[in-house]
Amino acid sequence: MAGSEGPNASSPTQQPPKKYDTTIFLSGPTQSDLQRNAELEKFLIDSGLYESTDEAEKRVEVLGRIDRIVKDWVKQLTSQRGYTDQMVEDANAVIFTFGSYCLGVHGPGADIDTLCVGPSYVNREEDFFIILHDMLAEMEEVTELQPVPDAHVPVMKFKLQGISIDLLYASISLLVVPEDLDISHESVLFDVDEQTVRSLNGCRVADQILKLVPNVEHFRTTLRCLKFWAKRRGVYSNVTGFLGGVNWAILVARICQLYPNAIPSMLVSRFFRVYTQWRWPNPVTLCSIEENELGFPTWDPRKNPRDRFHHMPIITPAYPCMNSSYNVSISTLRVMTEQFHHGNRICEEIELNKTQWSALFEPYLFFEAYKNYLQVDIVAADSDDLLAWKGWVESRFRQLTLKIERDTNGMLQCHPYPKEYVDTSKPCPHCAFFMGLQRKEGVRGQEGQQFDIRGTVDEFRQEINMYMFWKPGMDIYVCHVRRKQLPPFVFPDGYKRPRPLRHASQQDERNDEDAVGSGSGSAERHIKRKIDPKTEDVGPIKRVKQTAISPPRTESVSPSKNAGRSSGTPDISFSNGSRLECRATGDADKNSDVRLPVRQLESEKDSMGDVRVVEDVMHESITRNECTSMLVSEFRNEVKPSQEGCAVKPSEQLEKPLSWNELVVPCAVSFSESKETLA
């Protein structure tokens, strides 16, 4: 088995390390720096970031097993295609590692990024994703097998003897792959497609990073620390639109270049200091971007118009140099910038001995940060189907962020959270992802302003449903939830923060709320709906849990009128068979907060097994006995046999109108004035 597993993975006779032009800060550590560094390293060890010797040995064993599997696979294909006995004997495939395992910063339970390099006659589409996939599926030692062929870098995910593996495939222009193949040499890129180049680049980039840092051990400790921080703060996920392992490695390597004599405690502090001041989209590079006669496109916004729209360019050091952070959106860049500033503030306090390293790694309280969220529920018939279906949905999840940014002209900002949640009380195989929503900072919304993103979400769902491996039972549901309506399973131990109380002295304060699909982005502000002037003479409204108000039923609903993505309110009417219910809540005081959150669903299952779902998404003003300016849409969803146990009864909807298994039509966004604040 070949491998790129450390600084000595490449022969000393290979090309010398590339030189880079940079400003060098040569100052070394002080005694205080050495003390803080010892405390940091102890913290990392105590946090369990280093694997045991037994686990390290098991990883080596698993990699050897994968190497034997792919060699047998290639020999089998060679024989089936009628090659000579000598060709069958010489047929070979080689396994390389990259990512955290190659860089030496992996921890307990981490997956191993692997690359299989095979001969020219073994292809990815059929031989890798079908034949090898079927071979792996028959092995008892292989579990959780999940192909993702449509990813930017096609990958097959699985566990082998309990070790998570991400396996890529690259077919190079050789009939026989030598066991000592030098993957860092540019000859491996001859006559291959762009998907193969992307697959090969993981190993090539890892080799170059280790060559370009001044001190490999300091780089490893710093990177291990920053990856741990990113995961705790919810910004470690390339697929969601944040940064993945190679992105963080390049960012850390650049800091190591700028401070070649610094130790890890200094490098962590300088990391935040530099990147809080970095003027994106200026790129982060470790070496010059070079052209080559092979002619593959490299990152160059002067020549490639598409590159001009990258928000956070982090350029790979191996040819062809690419932007490794193309997934970053305006919204996710905003979130990461805020987290860099937070880290910088903590590091400044650590340097002043005002706090300890543990403060830097406090988890981010995502469900305290916004007033409004999108909840994306993923369901399937069984656990194996859910694993494959979830992988596909997660690989496309960032598209929802981009579409919302596009359709609201960037006025509605999204914060996708890269963690899945499971409600163990539900019988159906499922998981849920969440996205925080807020109006763009610094832009004050008008009373009743709306962002209707139902059409945006519908477009996203249509793309998701194009999954080539779709099976009955696979489905997704997207709904809006306010902070106070978040399901208990997203909180530790099922704890849900109670609703804050209001003080009379705070009645005159006014804050904005991004309601029904938007959020303020701050956990420090709550909202109170502005009362329509026409309702000033309305008597006290006692708190009523369920008060039904039936609208006129003499008109019809046209679903096509509600499918657009305009920010205005579409034409709306009610069908004879539909019913909306308003639930009024308020204090027994004329001047108190009056809320009529009109969000009642009604499901009527007909003889064909269809479910009609009618949802009122938002009201804008309140009169004596009516709710106005409501956005309504009507859907038909097929209830799969596997999901019959998850159907929501009408009585359950009244008590838990936003439970995970409802069929919800998303989602209008409205802003209104408020006087409610945190107690």
XYZ file of C-alpha atoms in Angstrom:
679
model
C 0.000 0.000 0.000
C 1.227 3.469 -0.864
C 0.426 6.388 1.322
C 0.966 10.058 1.930
C 1.178 9.773 5.679
C 3.658 12.391 6.810
C 6.513 14.659 5.886
C 8.663 11.702 4.912
C 6.080 10.189 2.595
C 7.844 11.725 -0.411
C 11.381 10.800 -1.341
C 14.138 13.355 -0.605
C 15.165 13.104 -4.259
C 11.889 14.641 -5.430
C 11.410 18.258 -6.437
C 12.616 20.740 -3.807
C 9.909 22.522 -1.812
C 8.389 25.491 -3.578
C 9.491 28.865 -2.309
C 7.015 31.505 -1.300
C 7.186 35.254 -1.008
C 5.909 36.532 2.300
C 6.515 38.972 5.108
C 8.304 37.088 7.881
C 7.918 37.840 11.576
C 10.920 36.198 13.171
C 10.241 36.844 16.849
C 10.296 33.723 18.991
C 8.410 32.749 22.144
C 8.748 34.459 25.483
C 8.597 32.649 28.803
C 4.906 33.525 29.051
C 4.343 32.055 25.581
C 6.035 28.822 26.630
C 3.825 28.602 29.694
C 0.652 29.196 27.672
C 1.821 26.636 25.118
C 2.244 23.974 27.808
C -1.256 24.756 29.075
C -2.671 24.511 25.551
C -1.063 21.156 24.843
C -2.310 19.789 28.163
C -5.803 21.009 27.347
C -5.735 19.247 23.961
C -4.632 15.989 25.574
C -7.232 16.247 28.339
C -9.883 16.902 25.683
C -9.169 13.499 24.128
C -7.938 14.752 20.756
C -5.210 12.113 20.417
C -5.954 8.487 19.564
C -4.571 5.524 21.459
C -1.834 3.219 20.196
C -4.348 0.401 19.727
C -6.565 2.534 17.521
C -3.576 3.690 15.479
C -2.599 0.079 14.850
C -6.164 -0.797 13.863
C -6.170 2.001 11.281
C -3.034 0.578 9.689
C -4.686 -2.843 9.602
C -7.848 -1.448 7.980
C -5.855 0.414 5.336
C -4.059 -2.819 4.500
C -7.419 -4.574 4.140
C -8.710 -1.875 1.745
C -5.538 -2.183 -0.295
C -6.103 -5.926 -0.719
C -9.771 -5.418 -1.641
C -9.055 -2.940 -4.452
C -6.220 -5.089 -5.816
C -8.562 -8.092 -6.025
C -11.232 -5.899 -7.622
C -8.906 -4.672 -10.394
C -7.589 -8.177 -11.097
C -11.169 -9.458 -11.350
C -12.107 -6.730 -13.845
C -8.936 -7.331 -15.863
C -9.741 -11.010 -16.166
C -13.393 -10.397 -17.103
C -12.368 -8.080 -19.942
C -10.251 -10.682 -21.647
C -6.759 -9.422 -20.943
C -3.852 -11.872 -20.976
C -2.840 -13.864 -17.926
C 0.261 -11.700 -17.607
C -1.893 -8.567 -17.569
C -4.119 -10.089 -14.915
C -1.069 -10.887 -12.805
C 0.361 -7.367 -13.223
C -2.998 -5.600 -12.693
C -2.794 -3.319 -9.705
C -4.444 -0.528 -7.749
C -2.791 1.586 -5.075
C -4.275 3.198 -1.972
C -3.131 6.660 -0.840
C -4.271 8.631 2.177
C -4.877 12.347 2.483
C -6.707 14.730 4.769
C -6.291 14.663 8.543
C -4.780 11.171 8.604
C -2.100 12.111 6.109
C -1.390 15.421 7.858
C -1.123 13.666 11.223
C -3.915 15.584 12.965
C -6.663 12.966 13.131
C -8.268 12.113 16.442
C -10.176 9.172 17.922
C -13.041 8.049 15.728
C -12.032 10.253 12.804
C -12.582 8.932 9.300
C -9.713 8.129 6.932
C -9.680 9.912 3.581
C -8.372 7.447 1.018
C -7.764 7.487 -2.715
C -7.679 4.435 -4.951
C -5.582 4.916 -8.097
C -6.379 2.389 -10.805
C -5.509 1.700 -14.458
C -7.015 3.470 -17.457
C -9.519 0.718 -18.321
C -11.203 0.738 -14.902
C -13.739 3.564 -14.772
C -15.476 5.370 -11.944
C -19.118 5.332 -13.053
C -19.653 1.589 -13.514
C -16.608 -0.236 -12.157
C -16.169 1.793 -8.963
C -19.699 2.864 -8.020
C -21.415 -0.355 -9.105
C -19.065 -3.336 -9.180
C -16.811 -2.374 -6.255
C -19.852 -1.086 -4.385
C -21.563 -4.466 -4.732
C -18.413 -6.271 -3.603
C -18.242 -4.135 -0.473
C -21.959 -4.559 0.197
C -21.508 -8.343 0.427
C -18.767 -8.125 3.066
C -19.885 -8.494 6.682
C -17.053 -6.267 7.880
C -18.390 -3.380 5.763
C -21.280 -1.332 7.155
C -23.038 1.962 6.410
C -22.089 1.825 2.725
C -23.087 5.100 1.075
C -22.152 6.085 -2.511
C -22.173 9.792 -3.410
C -21.404 9.764 -7.155
C -22.778 13.235 -7.906
C -20.629 15.098 -5.392
C -18.075 17.653 -6.632
C -15.510 14.996 -5.731
C -17.314 11.626 -6.106
C -16.867 9.498 -3.013
C -17.932 6.186 -1.486
C -18.411 6.273 2.280
C -18.480 3.213 4.510
C -17.165 1.694 7.707
C -14.678 -1.154 7.648
C -14.239 -2.947 10.979
C -15.800 0.106 12.610
C -13.385 2.618 11.033
C -15.025 5.275 8.847
C -13.611 5.430 5.321
C -14.090 8.005 2.562
C -12.875 6.316 -0.628
C -12.219 8.241 -3.845
C -11.211 6.781 -7.198
C -8.860 8.075 -9.919
C -8.195 6.277 -13.182
C -4.832 7.392 -14.632
C -3.496 6.903 -18.152
C -1.481 3.757 -17.398
C -2.349 0.138 -18.134
C -0.410 -0.981 -15.072
C -0.204 1.144 -11.924
C 3.218 0.746 -10.259
C 3.255 0.090 -6.527
C 5.712 2.972 -6.003
C 3.680 5.502 -7.985
C 4.759 9.093 -7.235
C 1.424 10.856 -7.045
C 3.005 14.280 -6.507
C 4.536 14.199 -9.979
C 2.485 16.102 -12.551
C 2.696 13.209 -15.042
C -0.199 11.511 -13.214
C -2.447 14.292 -14.534
C -1.801 13.456 -18.174
C -4.955 12.646 -20.164
C -7.415 12.572 -17.241
C -10.713 14.397 -16.706
C -11.390 17.166 -14.178
C -13.147 14.867 -11.697
C -10.014 12.717 -11.635
C -7.845 15.800 -11.129
C -9.988 16.814 -8.149
C -9.728 13.306 -6.731
C -5.945 13.243 -7.121
C -5.502 16.723 -5.707
C -6.323 15.694 -2.126
C -3.113 13.697 -1.849
C -1.068 16.134 -3.912
C -2.169 19.098 -1.795
C -1.426 17.320 1.498
C 2.112 16.548 0.329
C 2.711 20.168 -0.681
C 1.355 21.597 2.581
C 3.776 19.496 4.634
C 6.636 20.673 2.414
C 5.704 24.354 2.663
C 5.390 24.781 6.449
C 8.530 25.755 8.432
C 7.874 23.397 11.366
C 5.652 20.369 10.793
C 5.067 19.565 14.480
C 4.050 23.120 15.346
C 1.767 23.111 12.300
C 0.129 19.854 13.405
C -0.557 20.997 16.957
C -1.963 24.312 15.771
C -4.151 22.681 13.139
C -5.446 20.120 15.633
C -6.367 22.983 17.956
C -8.096 25.084 15.262
C -10.078 22.145 13.905
C -11.338 21.401 17.412
C -12.300 25.057 17.811
C -14.104 25.127 14.448
C -16.167 22.066 15.326
C -17.130 23.506 18.721
C -18.186 26.775 17.085
C -20.158 25.104 14.276
C -18.031 26.273 11.325
C -16.368 22.982 10.349
C -18.187 21.597 7.308
C -17.217 22.085 3.704
C -20.414 20.485 2.439
C -22.594 22.945 4.385
C -20.755 26.022 3.107
C -18.167 26.487 5.842
C -14.590 25.158 5.796
C -13.382 21.570 5.749
C -10.103 19.968 6.705
C -8.005 21.119 3.733
C -9.288 24.690 4.083
C -8.291 24.909 7.735
C -4.944 23.268 6.934
C -4.100 25.918 4.325
C -5.179 28.775 6.601
C -3.025 27.433 9.434
C -0.086 26.755 7.102
C -0.166 30.387 5.977
C 0.095 31.566 9.581
C 3.023 29.179 10.088
C 4.729 30.801 7.105
C 4.150 34.288 8.492
C 5.470 33.335 11.953
C 8.117 30.626 11.314
C 9.563 30.763 14.842
C 6.250 30.850 16.688
C 5.049 27.965 18.846
C 1.428 26.665 18.739
C 0.041 28.957 21.447
C 1.372 31.957 19.537
C 0.170 30.593 16.193
C -3.388 30.129 17.479
C -3.506 33.708 18.695
C -1.976 35.046 15.457
C -4.437 32.977 13.437
C -7.391 34.947 14.779
C -5.506 38.230 14.697
C -4.666 37.841 11.007
C -7.986 36.528 9.735
C -10.116 39.085 11.568
C -8.249 41.673 9.494
C -8.093 39.720 6.237
C -9.799 41.561 3.405
C -11.777 38.877 1.627
C -11.985 38.040 -1.246
C -8.212 38.504 -1.356
C -6.966 34.908 -1.672
C -4.919 32.938 0.852
C -2.044 31.220 -0.970
C 0.962 29.204 0.213
C 2.949 29.594 -3.005
C 2.666 31.252 -6.390
C -0.047 30.046 -8.744
C 1.713 28.354 -11.636
C 0.568 27.478 -15.126
C 1.446 24.215 -16.857
C 1.487 22.874 -20.388
C -1.164 20.309 -19.390
C -3.657 23.152 -19.704
C -5.956 22.508 -16.733
C -7.801 25.620 -15.549
C -6.297 27.230 -12.470
C -7.853 29.782 -10.159
C -7.480 33.166 -11.852
C -10.250 35.781 -11.543
C -8.585 37.808 -14.296
C -9.236 35.053 -16.842
C -12.123 33.091 -15.357
C -15.254 35.168 -14.697
C -16.633 32.454 -12.397
C -13.680 32.885 -10.027
C -14.612 36.529 -9.459
C -17.664 35.470 -7.482
C -15.789 33.404 -4.887
C -16.226 34.970 -1.467
C -13.390 33.389 0.523
C -10.680 32.045 -1.838
C -8.293 29.569 -0.186
C -6.021 28.318 -2.943
C -4.500 24.837 -3.032
C -0.697 24.746 -3.444
C -0.498 21.863 -5.959
C -1.064 22.184 -9.698
C -3.701 22.876 -10.880
C -4.219 25.454 -8.122
C -7.913 25.637 -7.215
C -10.101 27.463 -4.772
C -10.747 24.853 -2.088
C -13.488 26.976 -0.464
C -15.835 27.495 -3.412
C -18.740 26.346 -1.198
C -18.547 29.444 1.006
C -21.505 31.789 0.573
C -22.092 35.353 1.717
C -24.045 34.063 4.713
C -21.504 31.460 5.831
C -18.628 33.931 5.385
C -20.477 36.315 7.679
C -20.844 33.587 10.310
C -17.156 32.627 10.118
C -16.036 36.246 10.307
C -18.063 36.682 13.483
C -16.461 33.559 14.936
C -12.953 34.790 14.052
C -13.657 38.004 15.962
C -14.964 35.996 18.901
C -11.813 33.849 18.913
C -9.607 36.911 18.705
C -11.277 38.479 21.743
C -10.810 35.315 23.785
C -7.147 34.974 22.770
C -6.480 38.568 23.798
C -7.929 37.788 27.213
C -5.792 34.632 27.453
C -2.649 36.659 26.704
C -3.642 39.063 29.481
C -4.181 36.107 31.862
C -7.855 37.023 32.203
C -9.147 33.612 31.145
C -8.083 30.060 30.330
C -7.853 28.112 27.074
C -11.111 26.332 27.848
C -12.982 29.602 27.202
C -11.890 29.531 23.573
C -13.602 26.196 23.013
C -16.977 26.952 24.567
C -19.651 25.520 22.221
C -21.668 27.905 20.109
C -25.282 28.196 21.313
C -26.891 28.029 17.890
C -30.433 27.636 19.182
C -30.066 30.751 21.313
C -28.711 32.900 18.474
C -31.785 33.375 16.260
C -35.493 33.943 16.624
C -36.435 31.929 13.549
C -35.220 28.733 11.913
C -35.867 26.449 8.977
C -36.127 22.809 9.955
C -35.290 20.232 7.273
C -36.497 16.736 8.169
C -35.184 13.758 6.225
C -37.067 10.451 6.357
C -36.653 7.042 4.745
C -38.101 3.526 4.934
C -35.152 2.011 6.814
C -31.784 2.949 8.275
C -29.753 1.995 5.194
C -31.961 4.078 2.924
C -31.767 6.980 5.360
C -27.965 6.874 5.323
C -27.815 7.164 1.536
C -30.674 9.688 1.317
C -29.211 11.864 4.076
C -25.831 11.951 2.338
C -27.446 13.181 -0.854
C -29.559 15.839 0.882
C -26.602 17.037 2.939
C -24.444 17.343 -0.191
C -27.080 19.685 -1.681
C -27.978 21.551 1.508
C -25.745 24.509 0.751
C -27.806 25.095 -2.405
C -30.732 26.089 -0.209
C -28.601 28.836 1.342
C -27.531 30.078 -2.097
C -31.085 30.041 -3.437
C -32.442 32.009 -0.484
C -29.668 34.572 -0.896
C -30.460 34.792 -4.604
C -34.217 35.089 -4.296
C -34.104 37.702 -1.517
C -31.265 39.707 -3.068
C -29.144 38.917 -0.041
C -31.602 40.593 2.328
C -32.363 37.348 4.159
C -29.237 35.774 5.639
C -28.934 32.087 6.447
C -26.886 30.189 8.985
C -26.939 26.472 8.178
C -25.830 24.448 11.173
C -23.617 21.449 10.293
C -25.036 19.049 12.845
C -27.823 16.526 12.478
C -30.404 15.861 15.174
C -32.541 12.790 15.803
C -35.763 12.494 17.764
C -35.394 9.066 19.366
C -39.084 9.001 20.273
C -40.121 8.740 16.613
C -40.479 5.278 15.032
C -39.458 6.284 11.503
C -35.785 6.440 10.454
C -35.130 10.146 10.215
C -32.843 13.067 11.060
C -33.168 16.837 11.015
C -31.005 19.798 10.081
C -31.602 23.418 11.029
C -30.867 26.803 9.502
C -30.992 30.118 11.361
C -32.588 33.050 9.512
C -32.208 36.774 9.952
C -32.553 39.989 8.017
C -29.325 41.446 6.662
C -27.576 43.394 9.375
C -27.975 47.142 9.205
C -31.139 47.035 7.091
C -34.282 48.008 8.925
C -37.422 46.235 7.748
C -40.787 47.870 7.317
C -43.915 46.791 9.135
C -45.351 43.784 7.328
C -42.400 43.392 4.949
C -42.351 39.859 3.616
C -39.915 37.448 2.018
C -41.873 34.621 0.469
C -39.417 31.717 0.069
C -41.934 28.957 -0.538
C -41.033 28.863 -4.214
C -37.351 28.786 -3.301
C -37.827 25.799 -1.028
C -40.010 24.078 -3.621
C -37.222 24.465 -6.198
C -34.763 23.000 -3.704
C -37.062 20.032 -3.065
C -37.416 19.367 -6.776
C -33.644 19.213 -7.152
C -33.360 16.908 -4.149
C -35.952 14.564 -5.633
C -33.756 14.030 -8.709
C -31.633 11.616 -6.651
C -30.723 8.747 -8.976
C -30.875 6.155 -6.169
C -34.282 7.279 -4.845
C -36.415 4.612 -3.182
C -39.997 4.660 -1.874
C -40.094 6.198 1.568
C -37.347 8.750 0.947
C -38.653 12.275 1.472
C -37.826 15.643 2.997
C -40.031 18.176 4.745
C -39.109 21.803 5.273
C -40.889 24.009 7.779
C -40.387 27.204 9.688
C -40.051 27.141 13.472
C -39.672 29.993 15.898
C -37.161 29.694 18.695
C -39.882 28.963 21.224
C -41.224 26.182 18.971
C -37.930 24.319 18.574
C -38.351 20.594 19.242
C -36.922 19.442 22.588
C -34.569 16.908 21.001
C -32.238 19.680 19.782
C -31.404 20.626 23.365
C -29.083 18.705 25.700
C -31.061 16.180 27.735
C -34.226 17.390 26.036
C -34.031 20.726 27.832
C -35.816 23.590 26.171
C -35.185 27.132 27.315
C -38.394 28.646 28.719
C -39.869 31.732 27.164
C -38.366 34.906 28.667
C -40.586 37.168 30.719
C -41.224 40.809 29.952
C -40.919 43.814 32.241
C -43.349 46.698 32.158
C -40.445 49.141 32.004
C -39.404 47.606 28.689
C -42.743 48.071 26.940
C -41.587 51.116 24.973
C -38.497 49.467 23.478
C -38.836 48.590 19.796
C -36.917 45.822 18.039
C -37.205 44.191 14.639
C -38.224 40.584 14.185
C -37.791 38.506 11.075
C -40.944 36.478 11.627
C -41.986 33.235 9.944
C -38.728 32.325 8.268
C -36.480 35.106 9.532
C -34.648 35.926 12.732
C -32.878 38.802 14.348
C -29.656 36.844 14.718
C -29.350 37.876 18.341
C -30.279 35.910 21.420
C -30.487 39.149 23.361
C -33.639 40.561 21.723
C -37.202 39.316 21.753
C -40.159 40.728 19.859
C -43.598 42.118 20.415
C -46.059 42.615 17.594
C -47.187 46.135 16.877
C -50.944 46.483 17.354
C -52.929 47.883 14.463
C -54.288 51.350 15.365
C -57.749 50.171 14.413
C -57.729 47.720 17.295
C -57.085 50.204 20.075
C -60.691 49.978 21.210
C -60.634 46.217 21.415
C -61.290 44.983 24.937
C -58.910 42.826 26.951
C -58.094 39.513 25.302
C -57.576 36.698 27.715
C -55.018 34.014 26.889
C -56.775 31.393 24.794
C -54.957 28.255 23.746
C -57.122 27.410 20.729
C -59.671 29.757 19.240
C -60.999 28.834 15.822
C -61.894 31.527 13.332
C -63.325 30.209 10.096
C -62.636 32.323 7.002
C -65.005 32.554 4.026
C -65.213 29.329 2.034
C -66.794 30.580 -1.167
C -63.655 31.131 -3.217
C -60.959 28.868 -4.583
C -57.239 28.501 -4.073
C -54.884 28.642 -7.018
C -51.627 26.964 -5.998
C -49.836 28.480 -8.971
C -50.351 31.908 -7.530
C -48.283 30.981 -4.505
C -45.391 29.271 -6.247
C -43.427 32.407 -7.072
C -40.469 33.816 -5.197
C -41.540 37.459 -5.122
C -41.191 39.467 -1.970
C -44.741 40.712 -2.237
C -47.941 39.032 -1.146
C -49.527 36.844 -3.832
C -53.209 36.812 -4.615
C -54.894 34.469 -2.181
C -58.301 32.919 -1.782
C -59.728 30.012 0.160
C -61.135 26.753 -1.166
C -64.405 25.311 0.031
C -62.745 22.360 1.697
C -60.060 24.254 3.590
C -60.061 25.602 7.116
C -57.668 27.966 8.871
C -57.551 28.396 12.618
C -56.186 31.401 14.465
C -54.929 30.928 17.977
C -54.959 34.128 20.008
C -52.633 34.641 22.931
C -52.263 37.788 24.951
C -52.239 39.381 28.370
C -55.381 40.616 30.083
C -54.449 44.185 29.337
C -55.419 46.405 26.446
C -51.818 47.529 26.006
C -50.220 44.137 26.365
C -48.731 42.028 23.608
C -51.362 40.573 21.304
C -50.333 37.676 19.108
C -52.352 35.710 16.617
C -49.826 33.290 15.145
C -51.894 31.889 12.311
C -50.106 28.626 11.669
C -52.684 25.858 11.763
C -52.455 22.938 9.392
C -55.315 20.707 8.439
C -54.726 17.299 6.869
C -57.611 15.411 5.321
C -56.691 11.967 4.058
C -58.946 10.869 1.199
C -59.592 7.413 -0.158
C -56.555 7.611 -2.460
C -54.181 8.110 0.462
C -53.411 11.741 -0.414
C -53.021 14.416 2.191
C -54.087 17.981 1.575
C -52.155 20.453 3.621
C -53.263 24.017 4.012
C -50.958 26.404 5.845
C -51.337 30.039 6.676
C -47.833 31.350 7.058
C -48.189 34.868 8.377
C -50.624 37.538 9.423
C -49.728 41.197 9.334
C -52.444 43.025 11.258
C -55.160 42.177 13.756
C -58.742 43.383 13.762
C -61.513 42.429 16.084
C -62.197 38.969 14.712
C -60.068 38.565 11.593
C -56.500 37.992 10.423
C -55.421 39.706 7.230
C -52.622 39.509 4.650
C -52.167 35.766 5.030
C -49.995 33.737 2.710
C -51.638 30.412 1.982
C -50.541 27.481 -0.143
C -51.945 24.039 -0.823
C -49.931 20.890 -1.477
C -50.456 17.237 -2.234
C -47.968 14.816 -0.754
C -48.010 11.077 -1.108
C -47.767 9.283 2.218
C -45.423 6.358 1.786
C -46.412 3.061 3.426
C -43.262 3.225 5.533
C -44.403 6.540 6.989
C -47.955 5.641 7.954
C -46.918 5.410 11.582
C -45.654 8.987 11.425
C -48.847 10.607 10.176
C -50.084 13.518 12.263
C -53.632 13.429 13.514
C -55.604 16.701 13.459
C -55.855 16.684 17.238
C -52.093 16.422 17.517
C -51.659 19.422 15.247
C -53.490 21.657 17.688
C -51.142 20.730 20.506
C -47.872 20.476 18.530
C -48.349 22.432 15.286
C -44.710 22.108 14.228
C -43.832 18.527 15.081
C -41.184 16.935 12.888
C -43.430 14.675 10.860
C -45.968 17.204 9.622
C -46.162 18.018 5.948
C -45.493 21.740 6.017
C -45.543 24.160 3.143
C -42.700 26.664 3.594
C -42.446 29.568 4.086
C -43.124 33.327 4.062
C -40.907 35.756 5.880
C -42.339 38.848 7.480
C -40.898 41.586 9.641
C -42.837 43.433 12.298
C -42.141 45.897 15.058
C -41.814 44.627 18.612
C -41.636 45.708 22.210
C -40.828 42.377 23.801
C -37.345 41.950 25.229
C -35.503 39.466 27.320
C -36.121 39.528 31.029
